[in-house]
XYZ file of C-alpha atoms in Angstrom:
588
model
C -28.329 -41.824 46.489
C -31.646 -43.527 46.089
C -33.906 -45.671 48.283
C -36.266 -47.738 46.339
C -38.821 -50.165 47.643
C -40.357 -53.593 46.237
C -44.030 -53.888 45.702
C -46.577 -56.514 44.508
C -48.639 -59.637 45.487
C -47.306 -62.152 47.875
C -45.224 -64.958 46.100
C -44.514 -62.836 43.185
C -40.864 -63.081 43.603
C -39.897 -59.730 45.030
C -37.228 -61.300 47.378
C -35.916 -63.634 44.728
C -35.383 -60.397 42.465
C -33.564 -58.527 45.378
C -31.335 -61.420 45.803
C -30.298 -62.079 42.282
C -29.568 -58.207 41.956
C -27.574 -57.584 45.301
C -26.712 -61.083 46.251
C -28.190 -60.358 49.512
C -31.164 -62.149 50.953
C -33.642 -59.903 52.430
C -35.847 -62.338 54.233
C -33.529 -62.220 57.410
C -35.529 -64.597 59.823
C -35.572 -68.261 59.761
C -39.170 -68.224 59.479
C -39.184 -66.534 56.512
C -36.546 -68.595 54.970
C -38.092 -71.736 55.855
C -41.954 -71.118 54.663
C -40.601 -69.055 51.501
C -42.632 -65.892 52.532
C -41.585 -62.357 53.561
C -42.914 -61.238 56.924
C -41.152 -58.182 57.525
C -39.071 -55.664 56.014
C -35.999 -57.009 54.412
C -32.935 -54.612 53.278
C -30.132 -54.535 50.524
C -27.925 -52.364 48.569
C -26.968 -52.416 45.119
C -24.397 -50.932 42.886
C -25.924 -50.186 39.300
C -23.602 -49.965 35.921
C -23.092 -46.295 36.020
C -21.671 -46.654 39.573
C -24.720 -45.175 41.295
C -25.671 -47.058 44.417
C -29.208 -47.624 45.995
C -30.686 -49.264 49.007
C -33.343 -51.500 48.476
C -36.599 -52.033 51.115
C -38.036 -55.428 50.366
C -41.598 -55.591 51.456
C -43.959 -58.456 52.115
C -46.913 -59.063 49.725
C -49.248 -61.022 52.077
C -52.426 -59.046 53.137
C -51.858 -60.163 56.765
C -48.442 -58.364 56.902
C -49.837 -54.981 55.139
C -49.044 -53.187 57.876
C -45.010 -54.144 57.744
C -45.382 -53.360 53.775
C -46.703 -49.589 54.468
C -43.627 -49.174 56.975
C -41.214 -49.783 54.532
C -42.593 -47.546 51.486
C -43.074 -44.108 53.132
C -39.697 -42.678 52.517
C -38.782 -44.168 49.436
C -37.828 -42.506 46.165
C -39.504 -45.182 43.432
C -40.446 -48.535 43.347
C -40.128 -51.781 41.976
C -43.448 -53.117 41.117
C -43.339 -56.947 40.372
C -46.129 -59.102 38.933
C -45.464 -62.897 38.309
C -45.651 -64.084 34.687
C -47.495 -66.900 35.958
C -50.147 -65.771 37.910
C -50.739 -61.903 36.442
C -52.606 -59.252 38.518
C -53.824 -60.113 41.982
C -55.546 -58.484 44.602
C -52.621 -57.564 46.348
C -50.969 -56.025 43.094
C -53.922 -53.973 43.123
C -53.669 -52.802 46.865
C -49.961 -52.147 46.618
C -50.263 -49.923 43.524
C -53.228 -47.455 45.349
C -51.089 -47.465 48.502
C -47.912 -46.315 46.434
C -50.053 -43.703 44.802
C -51.690 -42.606 48.266
C -48.069 -42.195 49.290
C -47.390 -39.840 46.670
C -44.752 -42.209 44.889
C -44.422 -41.249 41.253
C -41.957 -43.074 39.492
C -41.158 -46.967 39.148
C -40.244 -49.793 37.143
C -42.577 -52.730 36.364
C -40.880 -56.323 36.744
C -42.429 -59.526 35.163
C -40.790 -62.225 36.859
C -40.681 -66.211 36.754
C -40.754 -65.907 33.123
C -38.915 -69.072 32.434
C -41.897 -70.842 33.846
C -44.159 -70.017 31.073
C -44.016 -69.716 27.300
C -43.412 -66.399 25.354
C -47.334 -66.325 24.456
C -48.257 -66.180 28.102
C -45.319 -63.686 29.133
C -46.636 -61.339 26.338
C -50.322 -61.963 27.540
C -49.022 -61.326 31.178
C -47.209 -58.015 30.178
C -50.423 -56.744 28.252
C -52.349 -57.628 31.302
C -50.470 -55.708 33.506
C -50.252 -52.921 30.972
C -54.061 -52.764 31.137
C -54.025 -52.222 35.051
C -51.652 -49.497 34.954
C -53.619 -47.052 32.421
C -54.160 -43.962 34.341
C -51.424 -44.822 37.307
C -48.276 -43.200 38.010
C -46.542 -46.433 36.152
C -48.664 -46.140 33.107
C -45.613 -45.242 31.122
C -43.087 -47.162 33.077
C -40.638 -49.784 31.696
C -41.879 -53.252 32.365
C -38.742 -55.792 32.302
C -39.318 -59.695 32.013
C -36.789 -61.372 34.357
C -36.356 -64.392 36.075
C -34.412 -64.479 39.554
C -33.801 -68.321 39.577
C -32.064 -68.463 36.152
C -31.052 -64.732 35.703
C -32.861 -64.131 32.629
C -33.591 -60.270 31.910
C -31.465 -59.755 35.024
C -29.031 -57.404 32.790
C -31.928 -55.297 31.246
C -33.474 -55.105 34.843
C -30.384 -53.713 36.195
C -30.205 -51.188 33.051
C -33.606 -50.192 33.614
C -33.248 -49.633 37.630
C -30.092 -47.409 36.316
C -32.148 -45.066 34.092
C -35.086 -44.823 36.449
C -33.080 -43.758 39.483
C -30.879 -41.319 36.842
C -34.410 -39.238 36.238
C -35.259 -39.602 40.096
C -34.906 -36.434 42.112
C -32.719 -36.926 44.934
C -33.911 -36.119 48.311
C -33.595 -32.820 49.336
C -31.817 -31.070 52.097
C -34.476 -28.760 54.266
C -32.219 -28.390 57.473
C -34.604 -30.553 59.383
C -33.591 -34.308 59.538
C -35.680 -36.643 60.482
C -35.427 -40.354 60.473
C -38.399 -42.621 61.076
C -37.562 -45.744 62.712
C -38.615 -49.264 61.152
C -36.063 -51.409 63.089
C -34.399 -51.349 66.777
C -31.657 -53.965 67.976
C -28.888 -54.479 70.254
C -25.511 -54.679 68.485
C -23.033 -56.737 70.475
C -20.347 -54.238 72.056
C -22.508 -51.106 70.875
C -25.808 -51.087 72.225
C -29.239 -49.663 70.746
C -29.133 -49.475 66.915
C -31.858 -48.163 64.851
C -32.527 -48.108 61.259
C -34.276 -45.924 58.665
C -34.343 -43.915 56.041
C -33.106 -40.132 56.731
C -35.130 -37.317 54.954
C -34.690 -33.606 55.568
C -31.153 -33.272 56.774
C -27.670 -34.591 57.633
C -26.876 -36.360 60.644
C -23.352 -36.743 61.938
C -21.708 -38.530 64.665
C -21.873 -36.923 67.957
C -24.989 -34.882 67.366
C -27.424 -34.689 70.138
C -31.340 -35.933 69.205
C -34.311 -36.955 70.668
C -36.519 -39.735 70.206
C -40.140 -38.702 69.608
C -42.895 -39.684 70.819
C -41.589 -39.061 74.534
C -38.520 -37.022 75.008
C -35.569 -39.548 75.342
C -32.552 -37.616 74.768
C -29.903 -39.489 72.908
C -26.160 -39.286 71.352
C -25.197 -40.680 67.702
C -22.326 -42.991 68.978
C -21.560 -44.058 65.127
C -23.525 -44.109 61.792
C -23.792 -46.682 59.288
C -24.882 -46.413 55.521
C -24.973 -49.137 52.861
C -22.926 -51.571 55.224
C -19.976 -48.965 55.612
C -19.141 -46.840 58.917
C -19.828 -42.943 58.242
C -18.961 -39.696 59.962
C -21.985 -38.224 58.513
C -25.248 -39.315 56.417
C -27.105 -37.022 54.185
C -31.014 -37.028 53.128
C -32.272 -40.162 51.182
C -29.871 -42.567 52.545
C -30.721 -45.630 54.314
C -29.043 -45.532 57.804
C -28.346 -47.310 61.023
C -27.652 -45.210 63.786
C -26.099 -46.288 67.136
C -27.591 -44.382 70.058
C -26.217 -43.643 73.468
C -28.894 -42.774 76.164
C -31.803 -45.271 75.044
C -32.136 -48.876 75.732
C -33.490 -50.653 72.414
C -36.651 -51.561 74.291
C -37.817 -48.059 74.564
C -37.550 -47.292 70.905
C -38.932 -49.179 67.825
C -40.880 -48.976 64.993
C -43.189 -45.959 64.637
C -40.702 -43.655 66.887
C -38.833 -40.712 65.208
C -35.593 -39.409 65.434
C -35.196 -35.743 65.478
C -33.309 -32.675 66.474
C -35.098 -30.790 69.350
C -37.134 -27.454 68.898
C -36.965 -28.167 64.834
C -40.780 -29.563 64.756
C -44.297 -28.908 66.142
C -45.218 -31.860 67.970
C -49.145 -32.477 67.285
C -51.811 -34.780 68.193
C -54.340 -33.108 66.002
C -53.745 -32.693 61.956
C -55.714 -31.407 59.170
C -55.305 -33.560 55.907
C -56.559 -34.455 52.557
C -58.084 -37.892 52.020
C -58.673 -39.583 48.762
C -60.939 -42.481 49.178
C -60.385 -45.525 47.132
C -62.652 -46.085 44.076
C -62.709 -49.840 44.812
C -64.395 -49.243 47.985
C -68.163 -50.540 48.303
C -69.313 -48.059 50.904
C -69.077 -44.165 51.770
C -66.704 -43.075 54.496
C -67.886 -41.390 57.466
C -66.221 -40.475 60.801
C -68.020 -43.789 62.342
C -65.137 -46.507 62.004
C -61.868 -47.929 63.745
C -59.416 -46.101 61.597
C -55.477 -46.648 61.492
C -53.219 -44.082 59.866
C -49.919 -45.327 58.814
C -47.439 -42.354 59.214
C -43.824 -42.484 58.094
C -42.961 -45.940 59.491
C -45.625 -45.664 62.414
C -49.081 -47.238 62.622
C -51.752 -45.273 65.170
C -55.018 -45.339 65.858
C -57.059 -42.064 64.922
C -60.209 -40.446 65.572
C -61.349 -38.882 62.164
C -63.950 -35.961 61.311
C -64.692 -35.132 57.960
C -64.619 -31.512 57.426
C -67.357 -29.604 55.397
C -69.528 -32.673 54.922
C -70.602 -36.224 56.544
C -69.121 -38.362 54.386
C -66.970 -39.052 51.757
C -67.999 -41.154 48.492
C -65.613 -44.046 46.722
C -63.398 -41.900 44.293
C -64.000 -38.650 46.070
C -61.584 -36.382 47.725
C -62.265 -34.145 51.021
C -60.630 -32.655 53.965
C -60.549 -34.564 57.383
C -59.127 -34.024 61.073
C -57.211 -36.932 62.487
C -56.690 -36.561 66.278
C -53.801 -38.806 66.833
C -53.025 -40.868 70.406
C -49.538 -39.163 70.562
C -47.485 -36.112 69.559
C -45.620 -36.386 66.560
C -42.953 -33.957 64.536
C -44.912 -34.153 61.723
C -45.186 -31.333 58.606
C -47.350 -30.343 55.674
C -46.815 -32.701 52.845
C -46.195 -35.564 54.878
C -48.129 -38.604 53.303
C -50.351 -41.110 54.901
C -52.373 -44.691 54.269
C -55.859 -44.703 55.949
C -57.290 -48.129 57.047
C -60.389 -49.321 58.905
C -59.253 -52.152 61.040
C -62.914 -53.398 61.558
C -63.424 -54.113 58.069
C -59.409 -54.714 57.577
C -59.325 -52.699 54.407
C -57.485 -49.851 52.786
C -59.581 -46.909 52.974
C -57.758 -44.423 51.181
C -54.850 -41.823 52.012
C -53.809 -38.270 51.590
C -51.468 -35.493 52.709
C -50.969 -33.489 55.776
C -51.966 -30.104 55.332
C -52.101 -28.393 58.835
C -50.261 -29.674 61.838
C -51.733 -27.046 64.303
C -55.310 -26.311 63.239
C -56.875 -23.371 64.945
C -60.378 -23.186 63.316
C -63.189 -25.314 64.801
C -63.714 -28.400 62.559
C -67.258 -26.948 61.485
C -65.407 -23.926 59.678
C -62.164 -25.415 58.763
C -60.901 -25.243 55.437
C -57.542 -26.561 55.132
C -54.979 -26.378 52.442
C -50.764 -25.939 52.330
C -50.827 -22.051 51.973
C -48.498 -20.613 53.982
C -50.600 -17.263 53.874
C -53.533 -19.051 55.461
C -51.490 -20.384 58.355
C -50.036 -16.802 59.325
C -53.943 -15.298 58.539
C -55.582 -17.661 61.117
C -52.754 -16.917 63.887
C -52.555 -13.056 63.049
C -49.138 -12.906 64.677
C -46.438 -15.619 64.214
C -42.723 -15.559 64.969
C -40.537 -16.902 61.902
C -39.042 -19.866 63.759
C -42.772 -20.935 64.899
C -43.886 -20.398 61.417
C -41.012 -22.329 60.059
C -41.911 -25.684 62.669
C -45.227 -25.211 61.270
C -44.988 -25.030 57.480
C -41.318 -25.782 56.570
C -41.018 -22.617 54.934
C -38.983 -19.366 56.526
C -40.255 -15.677 55.749
C -38.826 -12.335 57.085
C -40.468 -10.856 59.891
C -42.361 -7.731 58.826
C -42.883 -5.998 62.178
C -40.508 -6.227 65.521
C -39.586 -10.126 64.866
C -43.317 -11.052 63.866
C -44.726 -12.156 60.621
C -48.011 -10.732 60.510
C -51.223 -10.880 58.825
C -52.063 -7.679 56.855
C -55.542 -7.528 57.910
C -54.471 -8.385 61.280
C -52.035 -5.546 61.545
C -54.669 -3.081 60.024
C -56.881 -4.002 62.787
C -54.280 -3.692 65.332
C -53.334 -0.206 64.058
C -56.938 1.274 64.012
C -57.358 0.147 67.711
C -54.164 1.442 68.970
C -55.089 4.687 66.973
C -58.478 5.246 68.896
C -57.051 3.990 72.420
C -54.091 6.438 71.889
C -56.510 9.262 70.878
C -58.680 8.606 74.045
C -55.965 8.783 76.552
C -55.326 12.312 75.118
C -52.597 14.502 76.781
C -51.741 11.629 79.419
C -50.765 9.288 76.596
C -51.323 5.302 76.146
C -49.604 3.743 78.820
C -47.654 0.711 76.911
C -47.314 -1.254 79.982
C -50.578 -2.634 79.972
C -50.554 -3.791 76.240
C -49.609 -7.144 75.341
C -46.252 -7.751 73.182
C -47.898 -7.289 69.992
C -49.498 -4.208 70.569
C -46.363 -2.783 72.133
C -44.654 -3.424 68.635
C -47.474 -1.663 66.886
C -47.596 1.368 68.943
C -43.923 1.628 68.439
C -44.035 1.460 64.894
C -47.202 3.583 64.176
C -46.862 6.317 62.007
C -47.981 9.661 63.546
C -47.271 8.398 67.104
C -44.265 8.599 69.258
C -43.226 6.708 72.345
C -42.142 8.717 75.397
C -41.230 7.510 78.660
C -43.142 4.556 78.103
C -46.380 6.143 76.613
C -47.592 6.357 73.157
C -49.105 9.871 72.327
C -49.941 11.450 68.939
C -46.690 13.015 67.349
C -48.097 16.584 67.444
C -49.256 16.330 71.166
C -46.463 15.014 72.728
C -45.973 17.939 75.234
C -49.739 18.284 75.963
C -49.383 17.166 79.511
C -46.259 19.906 79.981
C -48.769 22.423 78.691
C -51.630 21.448 81.323
C -53.456 24.350 82.767
C -52.868 22.858 86.262
C -48.869 23.233 85.883
C -49.918 26.846 84.819
C -51.585 27.530 88.097
C -48.623 26.291 90.030
C -46.032 28.448 88.208
C -48.031 31.551 89.014
C -47.357 30.741 92.838
C -44.544 28.607 92.965
C -44.002 28.499 96.745
C -47.409 28.936 97.588
C -48.689 26.414 95.007
C -52.733 25.873 95.124
C -53.992 21.922 96.073
C -55.047 20.304 92.706
C -58.776 20.073 94.125
C -58.922 23.527 95.219
C -62.017 25.779 93.898
C -60.703 27.471 90.608
C -57.730 25.548 90.400
C -57.849 23.631 86.875
C -58.989 20.122 87.287
C -56.221 17.604 87.199
C -57.218 13.844 87.163
C -55.276 11.342 89.460
C -53.812 9.622 86.511
C -52.292 12.587 84.923
C -50.944 13.852 88.494
C -49.214 10.664 88.830
C -47.520 10.981 85.056
C -46.471 14.569 85.937
C -44.848 13.189 89.199
C -43.064 10.449 87.283
C -42.017 12.805 84.480
C -40.708 15.384 86.595
C -43.114 18.021 86.146
C -43.781 18.410 89.781
C -42.710 17.428 93.471
C -44.353 16.114 96.081
C -42.676 17.557 99.356
C -44.149 16.178 102.646
C -47.644 15.869 100.492
C -47.574 19.116 98.842
C -47.492 19.471 95.476
C -44.747 21.871 93.962
C -43.648 22.853 90.582
C -40.521 21.342 89.606
C -38.940 24.713 89.339
C -39.874 25.686 93.008
C -36.647 24.013 94.423
C -34.384 25.885 91.912
C -36.160 29.036 92.701
C -35.487 28.559 96.315
C -31.967 27.732 95.758
C -31.521 30.893 94.180
C -33.135 32.719 96.966
C -31.071 30.477 99.879
C -28.031 31.702 97.744
C -28.999 35.288 98.249
C -29.696 35.160 101.783
C -26.357 33.144 102.620
C -24.442 36.059 100.814
C -25.142 38.450 103.672
C -22.438 38.731 105.987
C -24.339 36.620 108.491
C -23.819 33.061 109.937
C -26.963 31.705 108.127
C -30.824 32.445 108.096
C -33.814 31.191 110.040
C -36.814 29.736 108.637
C -39.046 32.947 109.137
C -36.109 34.778 107.058
C -36.874 32.371 104.254
C -40.445 32.355 104.477
C -40.331 36.110 104.159
C -37.866 36.057 101.367
C -39.916 33.699 98.806
C -43.451 35.270 100.189
C -44.989 31.933 101.592
C -45.999 30.786 104.802
C -44.335 28.180 107.266
C -46.248 25.231 105.703
C -44.867 25.553 102.677
C -41.296 26.711 103.720
C -40.633 23.827 105.852
C -41.046 21.249 103.009
C -38.982 23.195 100.559
C -36.036 23.819 103.157
C -36.554 19.926 103.897
C -35.706 19.545 100.292
C -32.673 21.536 100.175
C -31.377 20.065 103.242
C -31.745 16.654 101.571
C -29.926 17.078 98.390
C -27.098 19.294 100.219
C -27.915 22.837 99.349
C -28.246 23.550 102.987
C -27.869 22.178 106.479
C -29.212 22.857 109.648
C -27.128 24.448 112.497
C -29.490 24.659 115.355
C -32.200 27.152 114.520
C -30.253 28.199 111.453
C -29.403 27.113 107.727
C -26.257 27.454 106.578
C -24.647 26.575 103.270
C -24.564 22.742 102.394
C -21.958 20.892 100.215
C -23.418 21.125 97.101
C -24.091 24.926 97.197
C -22.130 27.100 94.716
C -18.392 27.160 95.470
C -18.199 24.383 98.146
C -17.607 21.510 95.533
C -17.565 23.079 92.074
C -21.084 21.783 91.328
C -23.990 23.074 90.772
C -27.298 22.968 92.980
C -29.922 20.525 91.704
C -32.942 18.760 92.904
C -31.952 15.605 91.955
C -33.413 12.906 94.877
C -36.264 15.079 95.533
C -39.419 13.292 95.085
């Protein structure tokens, strides 16, 4: 399936040619038929000798309706370029040709019309004149067919040439991102809102949930038609009519876009290439009232030229365009730029970046995906796809990373981990990207939420302060006491969190103190006595009442002992009572 557009000067017979080929008059409005002048886009379809079918968009040729012409040629595969033998090459012939080139159309067929109104010599002269004007353009080697749409002269040759053209024209590609620029909206009796356009990028089916941009109107596809036939689904490259539920036809029109939600980056600022037409008689600068034609839409834009102040006629450069509304655009989208003050086509080009990150003074945009990654350093694969249309596998914990950005992050984290020493670097204070780097950094291990050099993972467990506690487990020295190895507050907090020490009524004990106290309690209760007193426990472990009381309170709390008057007796968790070993779980 292909979509082709007509092009050419006003009154050169484009609509007559389409009607002769398809049997459909593309001039839909009474005024067009009365005046014999195409004002807006017309549509028709043809079945060619091979059985191949194509949709045809007929565009107006008059300068006053250039915006309508631009709305119709943006998503076409090829063109039918029409020149009347009676008049030859005219101003709009030249402008339409340049517009087609700016939009990236690369194949077409040239049709010389109204040949029955002139003699053979004038037809030959007109054909030579057209060939001269096409030198150096994409139509330089195109077939030129002589026809007359009224009498039917040359129509068989034209149909065969069109068939050959489309046979060698690549079909539209399916990238999984359908997009339909709306070129017409109307109400169908009994059906509601219908929009038409050329579908690109992917497939749509009845029942699909979509969204209309600009804005965020959610819609559902109620029905689909293509080439006047009802379809359950339609693929890229088809002229399509979508019956939409969820929107009034007055809220959607030419320049709106129908897409799947979350598949597109919506942008108001793009970097693009701009080729200035050689025919201009002045330079192009940021000063001017510019209008960009994107898809089927017309948008007033502010423009800044990158890297220079102006571009000369025939020169190509990069520009930054500021759009009035957020649009679902992608690199590779083509546009035409006109200056409304002078009512002239300035040039056109290709979208390069839909989300510029660098200031305009230093931006040097291109289509490189690696550049997009490098300017961000880190990007999620789905975001990269929305930005560039290309998918890349993540190379670090779900991220696609720039090699230099990753190296710098690794070097920075190594330095910070080394500076943190035995305590380790707390990952809670890092960004998501930094945590990903730390968890995949060679020579670094992550334990209990902290990153340590692999060979120094147990440095905190070997802290001199812990050794001092171990020497006096039942009479531990205070952290700030003279002669006690210094321990920083953050180190002490980490020791408590890791269970290397216990805080009992504000006294810091080594973790082993409770286990050793349990052993002494078991020995005391093994005597043939009803229990033991605080003083007996104090003397047994060789400490003072200051330390004995918090230790016994801890044993009570975990069920090793329980109080009965002034005595401590065996608790439920002591050996032999419930079959479980004593534990200091719950002591903190």
